[in-house]
XYZ file of C-alpha atoms in Angstrom:
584
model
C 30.243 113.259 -6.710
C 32.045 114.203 -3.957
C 35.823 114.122 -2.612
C 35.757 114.574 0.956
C 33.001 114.581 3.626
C 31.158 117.565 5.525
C 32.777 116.771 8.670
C 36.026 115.209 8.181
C 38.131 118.652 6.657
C 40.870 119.699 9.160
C 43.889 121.746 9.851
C 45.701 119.880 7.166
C 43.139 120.364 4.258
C 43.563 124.341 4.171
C 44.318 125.354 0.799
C 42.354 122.526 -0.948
C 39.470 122.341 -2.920
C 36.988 120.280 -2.116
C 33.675 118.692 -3.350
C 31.135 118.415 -0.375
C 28.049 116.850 -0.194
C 24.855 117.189 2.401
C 21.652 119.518 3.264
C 21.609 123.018 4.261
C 21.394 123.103 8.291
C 21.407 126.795 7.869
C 22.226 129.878 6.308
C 23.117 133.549 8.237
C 23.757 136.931 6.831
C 27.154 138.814 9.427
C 27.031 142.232 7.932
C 28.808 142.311 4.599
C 29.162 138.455 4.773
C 27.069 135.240 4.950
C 27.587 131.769 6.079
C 25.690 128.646 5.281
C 26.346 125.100 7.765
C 26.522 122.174 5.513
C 25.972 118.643 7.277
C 26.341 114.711 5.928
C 26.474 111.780 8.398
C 29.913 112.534 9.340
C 29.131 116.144 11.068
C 28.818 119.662 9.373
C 31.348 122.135 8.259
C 31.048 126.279 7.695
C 30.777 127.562 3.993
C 31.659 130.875 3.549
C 30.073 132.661 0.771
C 30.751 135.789 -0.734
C 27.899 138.381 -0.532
C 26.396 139.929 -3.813
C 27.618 136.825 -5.745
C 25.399 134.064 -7.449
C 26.105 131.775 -4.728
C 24.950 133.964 -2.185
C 21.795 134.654 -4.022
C 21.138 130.547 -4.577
C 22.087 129.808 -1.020
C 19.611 132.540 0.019
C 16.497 130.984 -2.212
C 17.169 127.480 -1.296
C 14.694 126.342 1.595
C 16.926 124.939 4.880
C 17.754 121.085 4.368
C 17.686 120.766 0.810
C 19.970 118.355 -0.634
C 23.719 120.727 -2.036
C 26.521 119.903 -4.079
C 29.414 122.582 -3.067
C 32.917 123.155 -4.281
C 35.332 125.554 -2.809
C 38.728 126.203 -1.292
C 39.903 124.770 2.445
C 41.229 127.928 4.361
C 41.762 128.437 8.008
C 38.924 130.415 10.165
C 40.047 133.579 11.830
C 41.226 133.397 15.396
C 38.079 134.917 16.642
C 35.745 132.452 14.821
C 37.060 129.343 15.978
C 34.671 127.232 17.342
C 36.202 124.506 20.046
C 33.391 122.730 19.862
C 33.332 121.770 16.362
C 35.526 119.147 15.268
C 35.652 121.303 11.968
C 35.732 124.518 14.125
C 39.332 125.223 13.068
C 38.097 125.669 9.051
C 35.891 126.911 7.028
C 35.228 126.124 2.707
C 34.846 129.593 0.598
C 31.723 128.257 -1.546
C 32.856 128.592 -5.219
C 29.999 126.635 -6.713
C 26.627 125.329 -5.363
C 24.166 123.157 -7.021
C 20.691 122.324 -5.565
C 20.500 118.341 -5.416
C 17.097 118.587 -4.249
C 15.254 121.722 -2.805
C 13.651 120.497 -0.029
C 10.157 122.327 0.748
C 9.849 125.576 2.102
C 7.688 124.524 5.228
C 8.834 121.267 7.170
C 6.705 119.595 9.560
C 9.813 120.468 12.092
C 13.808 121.145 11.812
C 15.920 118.153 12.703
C 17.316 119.556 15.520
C 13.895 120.429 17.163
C 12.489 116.364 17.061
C 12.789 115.975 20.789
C 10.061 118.735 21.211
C 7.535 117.418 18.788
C 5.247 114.851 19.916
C 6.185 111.040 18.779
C 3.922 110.465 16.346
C 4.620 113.284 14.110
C 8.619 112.426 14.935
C 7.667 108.936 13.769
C 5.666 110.158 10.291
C 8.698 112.231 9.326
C 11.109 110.024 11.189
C 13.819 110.825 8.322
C 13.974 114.084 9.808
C 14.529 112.880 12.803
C 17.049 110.554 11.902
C 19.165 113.692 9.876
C 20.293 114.833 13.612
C 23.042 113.187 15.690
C 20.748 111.592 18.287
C 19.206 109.148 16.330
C 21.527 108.817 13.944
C 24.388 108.409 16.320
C 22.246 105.481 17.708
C 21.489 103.879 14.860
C 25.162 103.616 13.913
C 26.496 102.293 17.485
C 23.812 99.832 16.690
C 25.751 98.962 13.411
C 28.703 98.650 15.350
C 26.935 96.512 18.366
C 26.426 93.920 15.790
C 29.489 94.301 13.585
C 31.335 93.003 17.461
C 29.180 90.619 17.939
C 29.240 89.016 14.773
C 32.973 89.349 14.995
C 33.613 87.887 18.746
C 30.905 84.805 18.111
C 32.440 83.947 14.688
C 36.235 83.996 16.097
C 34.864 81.447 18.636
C 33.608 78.996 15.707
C 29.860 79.754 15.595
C 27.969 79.851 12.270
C 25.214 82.200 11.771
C 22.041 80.652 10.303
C 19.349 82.102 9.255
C 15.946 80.176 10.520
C 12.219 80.513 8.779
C 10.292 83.565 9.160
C 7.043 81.966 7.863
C 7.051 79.045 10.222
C 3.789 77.572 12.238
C 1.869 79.075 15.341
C 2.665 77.207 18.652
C -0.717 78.292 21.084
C 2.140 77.863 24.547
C 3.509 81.343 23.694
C 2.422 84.736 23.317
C -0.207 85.988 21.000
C 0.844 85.132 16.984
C 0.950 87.065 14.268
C -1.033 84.757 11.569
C 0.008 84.747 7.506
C -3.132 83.341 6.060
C -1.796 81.072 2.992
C -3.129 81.669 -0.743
C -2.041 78.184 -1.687
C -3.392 76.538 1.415
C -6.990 77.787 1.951
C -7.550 78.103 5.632
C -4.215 77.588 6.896
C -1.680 79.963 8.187
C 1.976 80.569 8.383
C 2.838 82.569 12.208
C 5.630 84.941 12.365
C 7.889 83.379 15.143
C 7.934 84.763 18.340
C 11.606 83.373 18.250
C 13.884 80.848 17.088
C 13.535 78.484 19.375
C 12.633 75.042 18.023
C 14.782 75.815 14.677
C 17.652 76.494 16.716
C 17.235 72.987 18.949
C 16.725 71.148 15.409
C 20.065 73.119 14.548
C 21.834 71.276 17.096
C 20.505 67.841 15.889
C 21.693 68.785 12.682
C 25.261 69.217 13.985
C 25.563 72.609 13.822
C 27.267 72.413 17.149
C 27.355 76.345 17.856
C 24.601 78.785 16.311
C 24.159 82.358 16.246
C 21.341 84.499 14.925
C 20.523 88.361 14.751
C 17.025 87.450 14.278
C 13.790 89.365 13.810
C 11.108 88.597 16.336
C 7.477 88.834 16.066
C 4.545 89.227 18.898
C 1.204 90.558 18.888
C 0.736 91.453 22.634
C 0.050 94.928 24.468
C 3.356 97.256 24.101
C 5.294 99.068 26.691
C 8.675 101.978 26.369
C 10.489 98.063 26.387
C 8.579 96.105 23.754
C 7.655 96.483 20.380
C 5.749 93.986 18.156
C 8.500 93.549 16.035
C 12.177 93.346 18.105
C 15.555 91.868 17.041
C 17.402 89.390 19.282
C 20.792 88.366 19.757
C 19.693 84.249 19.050
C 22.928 81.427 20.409
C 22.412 77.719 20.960
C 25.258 75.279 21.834
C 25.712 72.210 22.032
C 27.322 70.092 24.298
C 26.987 72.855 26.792
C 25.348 73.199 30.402
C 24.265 76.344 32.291
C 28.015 77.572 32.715
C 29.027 77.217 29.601
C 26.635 79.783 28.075
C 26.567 82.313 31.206
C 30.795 82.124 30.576
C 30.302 83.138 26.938
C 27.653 85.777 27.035
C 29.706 87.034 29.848
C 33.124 87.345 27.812
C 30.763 88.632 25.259
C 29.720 91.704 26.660
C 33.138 92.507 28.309
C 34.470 93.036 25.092
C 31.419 94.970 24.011
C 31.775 97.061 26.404
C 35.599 97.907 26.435
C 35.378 97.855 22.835
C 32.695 100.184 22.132
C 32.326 102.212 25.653
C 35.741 101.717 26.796
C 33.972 100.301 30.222
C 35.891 97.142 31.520
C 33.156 95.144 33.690
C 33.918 92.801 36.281
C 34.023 89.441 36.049
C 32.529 86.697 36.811
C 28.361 88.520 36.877
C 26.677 88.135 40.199
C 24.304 85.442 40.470
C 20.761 85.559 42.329
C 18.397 82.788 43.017
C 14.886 84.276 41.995
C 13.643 83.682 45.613
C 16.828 85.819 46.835
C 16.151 88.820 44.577
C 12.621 88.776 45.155
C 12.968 89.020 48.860
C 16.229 91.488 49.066
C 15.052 93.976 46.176
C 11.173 93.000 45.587
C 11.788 92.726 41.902
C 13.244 89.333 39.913
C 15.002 91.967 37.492
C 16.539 93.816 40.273
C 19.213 96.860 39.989
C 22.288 96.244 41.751
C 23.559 99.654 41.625
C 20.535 100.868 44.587
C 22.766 100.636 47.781
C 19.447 99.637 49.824
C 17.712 96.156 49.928
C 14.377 95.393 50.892
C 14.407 93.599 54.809
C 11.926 91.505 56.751
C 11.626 93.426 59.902
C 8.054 90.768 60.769
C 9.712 89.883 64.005
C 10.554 93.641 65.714
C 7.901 94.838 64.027
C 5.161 92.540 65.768
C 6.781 93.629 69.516
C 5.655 97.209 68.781
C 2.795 99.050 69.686
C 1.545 99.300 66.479
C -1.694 98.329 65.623
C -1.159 98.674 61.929
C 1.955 96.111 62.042
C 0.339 93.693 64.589
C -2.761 93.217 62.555
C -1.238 92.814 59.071
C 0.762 90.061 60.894
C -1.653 88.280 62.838
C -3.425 88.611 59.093
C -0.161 86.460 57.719
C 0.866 89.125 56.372
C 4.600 90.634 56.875
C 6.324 93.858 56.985
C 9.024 94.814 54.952
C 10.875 98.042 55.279
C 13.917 99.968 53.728
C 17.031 101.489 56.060
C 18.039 104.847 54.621
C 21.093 106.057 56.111
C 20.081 109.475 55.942
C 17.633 112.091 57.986
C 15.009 112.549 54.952
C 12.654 115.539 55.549
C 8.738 115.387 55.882
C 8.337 116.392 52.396
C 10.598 114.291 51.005
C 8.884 110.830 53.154
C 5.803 112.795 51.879
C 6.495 111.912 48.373
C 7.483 108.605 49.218
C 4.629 107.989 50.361
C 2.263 109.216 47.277
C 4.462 107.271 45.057
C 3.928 103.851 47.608
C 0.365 104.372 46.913
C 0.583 104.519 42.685
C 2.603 101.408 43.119
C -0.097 99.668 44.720
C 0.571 99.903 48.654
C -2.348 101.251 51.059
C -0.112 103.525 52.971
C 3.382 104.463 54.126
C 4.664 104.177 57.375
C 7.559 105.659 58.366
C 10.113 106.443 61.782
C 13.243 108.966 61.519
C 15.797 108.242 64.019
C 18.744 110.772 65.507
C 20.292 109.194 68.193
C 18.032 108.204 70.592
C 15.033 110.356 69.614
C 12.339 109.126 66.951
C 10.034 110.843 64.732
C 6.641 109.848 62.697
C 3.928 107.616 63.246
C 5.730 104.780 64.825
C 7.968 106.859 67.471
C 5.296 106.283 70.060
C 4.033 102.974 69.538
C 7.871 101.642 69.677
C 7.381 99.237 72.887
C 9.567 96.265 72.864
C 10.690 96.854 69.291
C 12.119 99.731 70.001
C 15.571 98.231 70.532
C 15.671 97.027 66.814
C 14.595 100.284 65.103
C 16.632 102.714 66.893
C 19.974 101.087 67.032
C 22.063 102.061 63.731
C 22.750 105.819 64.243
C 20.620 108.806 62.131
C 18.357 106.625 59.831
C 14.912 107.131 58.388
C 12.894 103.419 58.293
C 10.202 103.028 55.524
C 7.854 100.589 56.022
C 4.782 98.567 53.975
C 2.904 96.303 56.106
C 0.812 93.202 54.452
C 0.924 90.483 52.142
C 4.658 90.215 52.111
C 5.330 89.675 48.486
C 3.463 92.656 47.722
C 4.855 94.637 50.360
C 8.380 93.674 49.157
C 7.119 94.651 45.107
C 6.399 97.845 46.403
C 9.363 98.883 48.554
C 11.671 97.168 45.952
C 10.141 99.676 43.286
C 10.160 102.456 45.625
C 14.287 101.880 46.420
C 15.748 103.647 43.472
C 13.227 107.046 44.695
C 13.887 106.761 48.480
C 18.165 106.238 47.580
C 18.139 109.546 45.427
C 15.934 110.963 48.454
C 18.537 109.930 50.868
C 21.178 111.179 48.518
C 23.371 108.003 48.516
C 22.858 107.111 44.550
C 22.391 109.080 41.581
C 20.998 107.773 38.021
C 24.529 107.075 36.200
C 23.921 105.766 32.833
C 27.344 105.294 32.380
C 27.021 102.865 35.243
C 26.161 98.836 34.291
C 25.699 96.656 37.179
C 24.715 92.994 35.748
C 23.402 89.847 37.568
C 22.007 86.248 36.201
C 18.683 85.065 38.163
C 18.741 81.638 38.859
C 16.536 78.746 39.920
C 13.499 79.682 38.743
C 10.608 77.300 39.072
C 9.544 75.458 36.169
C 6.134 76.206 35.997
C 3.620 78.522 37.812
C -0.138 78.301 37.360
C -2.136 81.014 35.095
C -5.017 83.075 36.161
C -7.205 80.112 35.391
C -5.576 77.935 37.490
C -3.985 75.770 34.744
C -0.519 75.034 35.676
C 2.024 76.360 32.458
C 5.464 76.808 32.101
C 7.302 80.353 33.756
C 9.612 80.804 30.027
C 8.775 77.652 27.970
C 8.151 74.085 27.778
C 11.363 73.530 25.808
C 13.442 73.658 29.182
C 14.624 71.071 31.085
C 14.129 70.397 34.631
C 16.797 70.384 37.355
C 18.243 66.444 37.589
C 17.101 66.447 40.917
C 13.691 67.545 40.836
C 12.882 65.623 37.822
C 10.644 62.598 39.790
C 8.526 65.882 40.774
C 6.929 66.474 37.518
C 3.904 64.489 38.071
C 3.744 64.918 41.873
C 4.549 68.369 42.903
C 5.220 70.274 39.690
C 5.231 73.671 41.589
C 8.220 72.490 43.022
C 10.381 71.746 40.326
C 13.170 74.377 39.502
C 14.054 74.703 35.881
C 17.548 74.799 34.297
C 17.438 78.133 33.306
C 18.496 81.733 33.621
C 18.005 85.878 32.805
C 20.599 87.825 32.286
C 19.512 91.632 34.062
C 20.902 94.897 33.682
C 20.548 97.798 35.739
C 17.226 96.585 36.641
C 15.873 95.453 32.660
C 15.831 92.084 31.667
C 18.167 91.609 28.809
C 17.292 88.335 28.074
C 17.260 84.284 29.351
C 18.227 80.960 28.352
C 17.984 77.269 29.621
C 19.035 74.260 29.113
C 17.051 72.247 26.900
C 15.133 69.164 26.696
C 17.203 66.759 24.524
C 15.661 63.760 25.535
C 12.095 63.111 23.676
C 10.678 60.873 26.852
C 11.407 63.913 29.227
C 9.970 66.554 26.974
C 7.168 64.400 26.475
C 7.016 64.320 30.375
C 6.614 67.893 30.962
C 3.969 68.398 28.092
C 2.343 65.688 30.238
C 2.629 67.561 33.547
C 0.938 70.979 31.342
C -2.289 68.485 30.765
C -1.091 68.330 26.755
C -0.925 64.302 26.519
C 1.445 62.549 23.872
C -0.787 62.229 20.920
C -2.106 66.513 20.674
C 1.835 66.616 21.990
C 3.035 64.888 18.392
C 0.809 67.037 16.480
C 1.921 70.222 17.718
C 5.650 69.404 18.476
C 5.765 66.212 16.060
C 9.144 67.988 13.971
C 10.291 68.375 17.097
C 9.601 65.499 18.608
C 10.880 63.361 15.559
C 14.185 65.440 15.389
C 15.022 64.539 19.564
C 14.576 60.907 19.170
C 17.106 60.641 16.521
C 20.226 61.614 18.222
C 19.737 65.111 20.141
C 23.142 66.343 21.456
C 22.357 67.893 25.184
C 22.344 71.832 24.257
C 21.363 74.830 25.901
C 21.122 78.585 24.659
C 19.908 82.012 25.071
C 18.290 84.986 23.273
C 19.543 88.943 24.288
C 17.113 91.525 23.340
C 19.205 93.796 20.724
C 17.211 96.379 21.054
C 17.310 96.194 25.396
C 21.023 96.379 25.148
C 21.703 99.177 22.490
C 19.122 101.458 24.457
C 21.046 100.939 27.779
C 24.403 101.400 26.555
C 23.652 104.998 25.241
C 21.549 105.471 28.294
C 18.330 105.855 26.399
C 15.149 105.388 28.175
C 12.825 104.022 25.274
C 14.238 101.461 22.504
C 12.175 103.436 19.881
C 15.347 105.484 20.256
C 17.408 102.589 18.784
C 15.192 101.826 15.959
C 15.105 103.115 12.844
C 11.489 102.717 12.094
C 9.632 101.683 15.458
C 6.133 101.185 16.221
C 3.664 103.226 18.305
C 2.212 101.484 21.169
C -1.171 101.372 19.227
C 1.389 99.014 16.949
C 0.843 100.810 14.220
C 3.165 103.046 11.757
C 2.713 106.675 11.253
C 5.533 106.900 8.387
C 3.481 103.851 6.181
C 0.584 104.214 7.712
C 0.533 100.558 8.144
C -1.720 98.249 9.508
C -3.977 99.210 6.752
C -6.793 97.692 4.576
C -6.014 95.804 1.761
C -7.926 95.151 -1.867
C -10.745 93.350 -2.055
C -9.101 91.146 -4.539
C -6.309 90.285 -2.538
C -8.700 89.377 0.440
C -10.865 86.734 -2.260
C -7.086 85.518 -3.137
C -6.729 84.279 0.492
C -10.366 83.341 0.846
C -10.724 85.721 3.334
C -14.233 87.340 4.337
C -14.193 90.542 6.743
C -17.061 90.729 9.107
C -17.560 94.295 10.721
C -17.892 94.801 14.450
C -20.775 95.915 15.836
C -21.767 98.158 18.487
C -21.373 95.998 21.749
C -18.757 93.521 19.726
C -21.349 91.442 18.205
C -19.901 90.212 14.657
């Protein structure tokens, strides 16, 4: 239908004639001539068209991106209508022929290259349109290409790619489930999975040795700009493989995404942070290395001032936490500090400004004995949250990446990718009922030397695993697993579930460890996460073709939706309506 594509024609094709393909971005009358922009998924080119011709007069009644079919001749643009910007800029196609593919209607709900000012659901019911300009679709093929490498570096490196269930069975130790009642089984239901995870382990006791999956992931819990009910994740298990082995691969991995795709070399080997480390130097267990400040513990000075505020939080056992700008900020600019402290949850910002040996704010005259501490260090403004340490810490380490572009000492670079793996994390933590449960899942094993722990001071045991963070957003995590049925058994023990409700949830899995589980340990990388930082995109709706609002529903299909009644009697499925007050 076509010989060459919208925005490949160069220098080299003048004087050919060409068969183009794409919709009408526009169409302009220049005094005795008129132009028309023709665009595919390659870029657009200029058609000239000859005024007072049958051409002109189709171009001028066909509505803006309908679907054409022209033919023409390849010349070279005049000097003065060169556009520089254009990879076609150099030529333009004298329209000989145009046929209307599909007239598109006369009205649409918005142009292409106007999406980013309409609101998101009306970008998401006509996301098509959306998806005809470069932004999207410029993301949605780097995503292409994202998986294209990975697929390539895992395979080179012997993995197979397997493809697990997606009608599998609900564990109740996760997140919410999306349930698939059965028509064959009355009553029972099929979950979506949340992830791989047991499939993958029973992968390894097959022999599979080294597994990859692009899977689709499923969970019905309360969305954010970073989660979606439905998500795709990067899915590896290995076996024969510790800790080191895995944070070495997915390591190698991503250097050679990144130089192959962004032409960004990254530096080798990741820093590594025990959780306990991040949370106390940067308030956050996802923290992002490229803020030039850390969070500090200034308890000790800050209980030899003056300050009432201080002493009492301390004498509370509390703490006070503080950040060290090297910079003189102004009063408006510690101002807004300070309202942004207080929507992250602090009561109130203290802060000191110090030039020399003079001090400004709040605390410059309730120094005393502390003074020493705070005023050493040359022209520095001090920020300081005083109370329950961890919180304090939360709310400074939030507040770093505001008070650094205050201070002027970092600036936003999306081009920028600072990494880090998080470490020794505890194994379990207790829920707001008090019920102790695991902090990622019960499939991961316990550090060797914490194991005689699990029945007497579970809150103590640290867990074999690991997230991978970037630029402050959790990519992913990983662990090594329980391979050994008695020890798995163990810690469904130490989370109250005793061995006989343990077989009937876990039995496959169970079964499958006791004959012959290789030690393995994997990981799962949000897709989705990783595409959307890469291009420097804030939301990873802007890396799917076809997301979700954060109501989880679909403005293009309108979906969830009600079904027939006949389909609902198939399942044996009766609908009771909600009353006022939620009564049933």
């Amino acid at each position: 239908m076509r010989t060459h594509r919208c925005g490949e024609l160069r220098r080299h094709h003048i004087g050919q004639r060409v068969t183009l393909c794409g919709w009408l971005e526009n169409f302009r009358h220049h005094g005795g001539v008129a132009f028309a922009d023709l665009r595919d998924r390659w870029g657009r080119v200029q058609i000239f068209v000859e005024p007072n011709t049958e051409v002109c007069e189709t171009l001028q009644e066909t509505p803006i991106e309908s679907v054409l079919k022209v033919t023409g001749i390849v010349r070279s643009r005049p000097a003065k209508d060169i556009n520089p910007n254009l990879p076609t800029g150099e030529v333009e196609v004298v329209a000989e022929t145009v046929e209307v593919l599909n007239a598109a209607i006369p009205s649409l709900p918005f142009p292409p290259k106007d999406a980013h000012t309409v609101e998101t659901a009306t970008r998401l019911r006509y996301r098509y349109l959306e998806m005809r300009h470069p932004p999207l679709l410029d993301a949605l093929i780097f995503r292409h290409r994202v998986m294209t490498r990975i697929r390539n570096f895992l395979n080179a490196r012997d993995f197979v790619e397997v493809e697990t269930p997606i009608l599998t069975r609900s564990t109740p130790e996760g997140a919410r489930d999306y349930l698939v009642p059965s028509r064959i089984h009355p009553g029972k239901f099929y979950a979506l999975p949340q992830s791989p995870q047991l499939m993958k382990q029973i992968l390894m006791v097959g022999g599979i040795e080294r597994y990859y999956q692009i899977a689709r992931c499923f969970r019905d819990e309360d969305l954010r700009a970073d989660r979606q009910p439905e998500f795709t994740q990067l899915d590896l298990e290995i076996s024969f493989a510790d800790e080191n082995d895995v944070m070495s691969l997915v390591e190698e991995l991503f250097c050679d995404l990144f130089e192959a795709l962004l032409e960004i070399r990254l530096e080798r080997p990741f820093a590594r942070l025990a959780v306990s480390e991040a949370l106390s130097r940067y308030g956050t267990d996802a923290p992002d290395l490229r803020v030039p400040l850390e969070v500090e513990d200034v308890t000790e000075a800050a209980v030899r001032t003056d300050f009432g505020i201080f002493r009492k939080a301390v004498e509370s056992g509390g703490a006070v936490k503080a950040l060290r700008l090297p910079a003189l900020l102004s009063r408006k600019q510690v101002d807004a500090l300070a309202n942004k402290a207080v929507e992250l949850g602090a009561k109130g910002l203290v802060w000191l400004r110090v030039e020399g040996d003079k001090a400004a704010g709040p605390l410059a005259k309730h120094l005393g004995e502390g003074g020493d501490f705070f005023l050493k260090g040359g022209s520095v403004t001090w920020l300081f949250v005083a109370g329950n340490g961890e919180e304090a810490a939360r709310v400074l380490g939030q507040l770093r990446a505001h008070a650094a572009s205050a201070a002027n000492i970092w600036k936003n670079d999306p081009k920028q990718f600072r990494f880090v793996w998080i470490v020794d994390w505890p194994m379990f933590e207790k829920d707001e009922e008090g019920r102790l449960v695991p902090l990622h899942h019960p499939f991961t094993q316990p550090h060797p030397d914490d194991i005689a722990l699990l029945e007497k001071e579970p809150l103590s045991v640290r867990a074999r695993s690991y997230d991978i963070v970037l630029n402050g957003v959790e990519l992913g995590g990983g662990s090594v697993r329980n391979h050994l049925p008695d020890l798995q058994l163990r810690v469904f023990e130490t989370m109250g579930i005793d061995r006989a409700t343990a077989h009937q949830r876990f039995g496959f899995l169970l079964d499958a460890l006791a004959m012959g589980a290789p030690p393995h340990a994997g990981i799962a990388i949000g897709l989705d996460r990783l595409c959307a930082l890469m291009l420097g995109r804030s939301s990873i709706r802007d890396v799917i073709a076809f997301p979700k609002t954060t109501s989880a529903s679909c403005p293009l299909t309108g979906s969830p939706a009600p079904v027939e009644p006949q389909q609902l009697d198939e399942l044996h499925i009766d609908i009771r309506q909600r009353q006022e007050g939620g009564a049933t």
